[in-house]
GROMACS .gro file of C-alpha atoms in nm:
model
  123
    1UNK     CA    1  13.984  14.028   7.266
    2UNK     CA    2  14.014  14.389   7.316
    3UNK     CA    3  13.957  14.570   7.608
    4UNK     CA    4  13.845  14.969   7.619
    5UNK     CA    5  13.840  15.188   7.979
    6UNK     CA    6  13.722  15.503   7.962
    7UNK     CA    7  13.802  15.816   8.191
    8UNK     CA    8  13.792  16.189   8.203
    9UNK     CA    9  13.439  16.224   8.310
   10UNK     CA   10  13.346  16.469   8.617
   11UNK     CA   11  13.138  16.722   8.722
   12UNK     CA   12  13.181  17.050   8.529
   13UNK     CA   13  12.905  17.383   8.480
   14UNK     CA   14  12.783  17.441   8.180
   15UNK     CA   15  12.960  17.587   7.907
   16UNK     CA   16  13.275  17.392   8.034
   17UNK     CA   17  13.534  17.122   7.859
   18UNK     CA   18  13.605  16.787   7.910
   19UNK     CA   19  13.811  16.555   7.783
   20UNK     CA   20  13.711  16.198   7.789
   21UNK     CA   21  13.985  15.906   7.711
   22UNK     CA   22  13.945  15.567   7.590
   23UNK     CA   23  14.207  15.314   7.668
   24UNK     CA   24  14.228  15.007   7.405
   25UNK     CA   25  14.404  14.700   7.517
   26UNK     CA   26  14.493  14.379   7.293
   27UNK     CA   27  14.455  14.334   6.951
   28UNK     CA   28  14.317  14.650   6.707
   29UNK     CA   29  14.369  14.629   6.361
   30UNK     CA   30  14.379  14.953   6.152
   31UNK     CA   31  14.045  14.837   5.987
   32UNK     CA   32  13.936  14.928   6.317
   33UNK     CA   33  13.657  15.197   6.404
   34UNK     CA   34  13.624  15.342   6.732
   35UNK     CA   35  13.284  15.525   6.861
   36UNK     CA   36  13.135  15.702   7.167
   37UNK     CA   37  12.788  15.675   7.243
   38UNK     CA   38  12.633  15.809   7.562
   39UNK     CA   39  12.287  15.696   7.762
   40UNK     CA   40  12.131  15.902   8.024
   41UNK     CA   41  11.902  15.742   8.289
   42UNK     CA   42  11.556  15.689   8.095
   43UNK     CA   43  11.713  15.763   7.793
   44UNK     CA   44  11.789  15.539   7.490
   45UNK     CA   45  12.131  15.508   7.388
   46UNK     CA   46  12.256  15.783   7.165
   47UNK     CA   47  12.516  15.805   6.923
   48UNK     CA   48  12.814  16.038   6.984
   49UNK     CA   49  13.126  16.045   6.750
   50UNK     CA   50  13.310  15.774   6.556
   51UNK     CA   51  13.634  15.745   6.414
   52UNK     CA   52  13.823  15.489   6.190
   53UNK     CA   53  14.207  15.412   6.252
   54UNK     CA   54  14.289  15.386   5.880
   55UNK     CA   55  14.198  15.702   5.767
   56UNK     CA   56  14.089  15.948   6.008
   57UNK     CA   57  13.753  15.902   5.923
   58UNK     CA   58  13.492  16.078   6.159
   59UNK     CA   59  13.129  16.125   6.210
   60UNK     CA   60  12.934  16.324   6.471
   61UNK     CA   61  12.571  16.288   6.591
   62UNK     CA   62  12.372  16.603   6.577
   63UNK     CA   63  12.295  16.681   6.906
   64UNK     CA   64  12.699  16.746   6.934
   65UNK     CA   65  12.828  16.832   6.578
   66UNK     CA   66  13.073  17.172   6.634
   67UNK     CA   67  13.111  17.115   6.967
   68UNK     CA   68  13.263  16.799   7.038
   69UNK     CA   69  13.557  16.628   6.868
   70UNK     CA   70  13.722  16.265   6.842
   71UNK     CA   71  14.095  16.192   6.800
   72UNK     CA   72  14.274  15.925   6.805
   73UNK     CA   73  14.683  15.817   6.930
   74UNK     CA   74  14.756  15.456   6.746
   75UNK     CA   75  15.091  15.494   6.932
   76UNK     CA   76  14.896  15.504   7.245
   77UNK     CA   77  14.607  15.302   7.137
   78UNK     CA   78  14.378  15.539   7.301
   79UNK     CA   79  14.073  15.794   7.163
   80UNK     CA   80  14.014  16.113   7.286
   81UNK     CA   81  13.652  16.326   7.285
   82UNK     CA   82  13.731  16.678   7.308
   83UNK     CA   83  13.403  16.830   7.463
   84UNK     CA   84  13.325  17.140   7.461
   85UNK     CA   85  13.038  17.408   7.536
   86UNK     CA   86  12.922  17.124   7.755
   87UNK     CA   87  12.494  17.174   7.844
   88UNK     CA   88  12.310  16.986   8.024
   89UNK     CA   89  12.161  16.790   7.822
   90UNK     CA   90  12.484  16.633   7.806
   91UNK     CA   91  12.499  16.428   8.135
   92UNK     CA   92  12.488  16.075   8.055
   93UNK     CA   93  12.751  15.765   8.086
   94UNK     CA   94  12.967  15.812   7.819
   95UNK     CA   95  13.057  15.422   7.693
   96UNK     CA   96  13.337  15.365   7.437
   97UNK     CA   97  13.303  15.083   7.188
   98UNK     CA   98  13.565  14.909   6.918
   99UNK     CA   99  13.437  14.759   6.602
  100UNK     CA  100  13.640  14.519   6.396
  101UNK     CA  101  13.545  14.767   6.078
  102UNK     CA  102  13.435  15.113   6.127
  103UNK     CA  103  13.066  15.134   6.241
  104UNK     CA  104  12.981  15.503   6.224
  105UNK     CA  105  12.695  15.517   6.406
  106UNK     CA  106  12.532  15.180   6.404
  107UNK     CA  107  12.555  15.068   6.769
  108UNK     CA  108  12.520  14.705   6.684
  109UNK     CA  109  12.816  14.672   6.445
  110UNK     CA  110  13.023  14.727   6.812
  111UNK     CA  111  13.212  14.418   6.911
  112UNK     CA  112  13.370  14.533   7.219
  113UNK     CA  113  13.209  14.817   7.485
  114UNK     CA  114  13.377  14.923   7.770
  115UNK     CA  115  13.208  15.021   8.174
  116UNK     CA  116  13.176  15.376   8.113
  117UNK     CA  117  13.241  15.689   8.218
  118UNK     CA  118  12.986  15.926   8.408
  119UNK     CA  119  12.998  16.328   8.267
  120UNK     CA  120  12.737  16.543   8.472
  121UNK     CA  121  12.697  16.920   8.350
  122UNK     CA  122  12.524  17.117   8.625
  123UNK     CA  123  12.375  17.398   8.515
   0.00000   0.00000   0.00000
């Protein structure tokens, strides 16, 4: 079992930064790939950013591509999404996800999800 908690999120104006974290707990492997996908109220569920343990792999969704980046600490267990140039159009609940293989951005592959962590942009 592996459990993920996310924080960061907050209330910033637009054109701000964020930095959202994504605490793993229990077993990941390095096969491991991490994601962030976000959902705003009405919304579908979009893809954010992915990243594999192994090799640093990473993948962005458009909407975000230049402006937002994922890291990751194995030593801490934890990923990071840099955000920057925040809009509005980026509120949402930011959800972090584990996959036993990386998933890029195919929500289903996701074994493990965690609550969620709000990000509202006023602007």
């Amino acid at each position: 079992q592996v459990q993920l908690v996310e924080s960061g999120g907050g209330l910033v104006q637009a054109g701000g930064s964020l930095r959202l974290s994504c605490a793993a707990s229990g077993r990941t492997g390095s096969s491991y790939g991490m994601g962030w996908f976000r959902q705003a109220p009405g919304k579908e569920r979009e893809f954010v950013a992915a990243i594999s343990w192994s090799g640093g792999r990473t993948q962005y969704g458009d909407s975000v591509k230049g402006r937002f980046t994922i890291s990751g600490d194995k030593g801490k267990n934890t990923v990071y999404l840099q955000m920057n140039s925040l809009k509005s159009e980026d509120t949402a609940t930011y959800h972090c996800a584990a996959a036993r293989y990386y998933s890029g951005s195919d929500y289903q592959k996701y074994d493990y999800w965690g609550q969620g962590t709000q990000v509202t942009v006023s602007s």
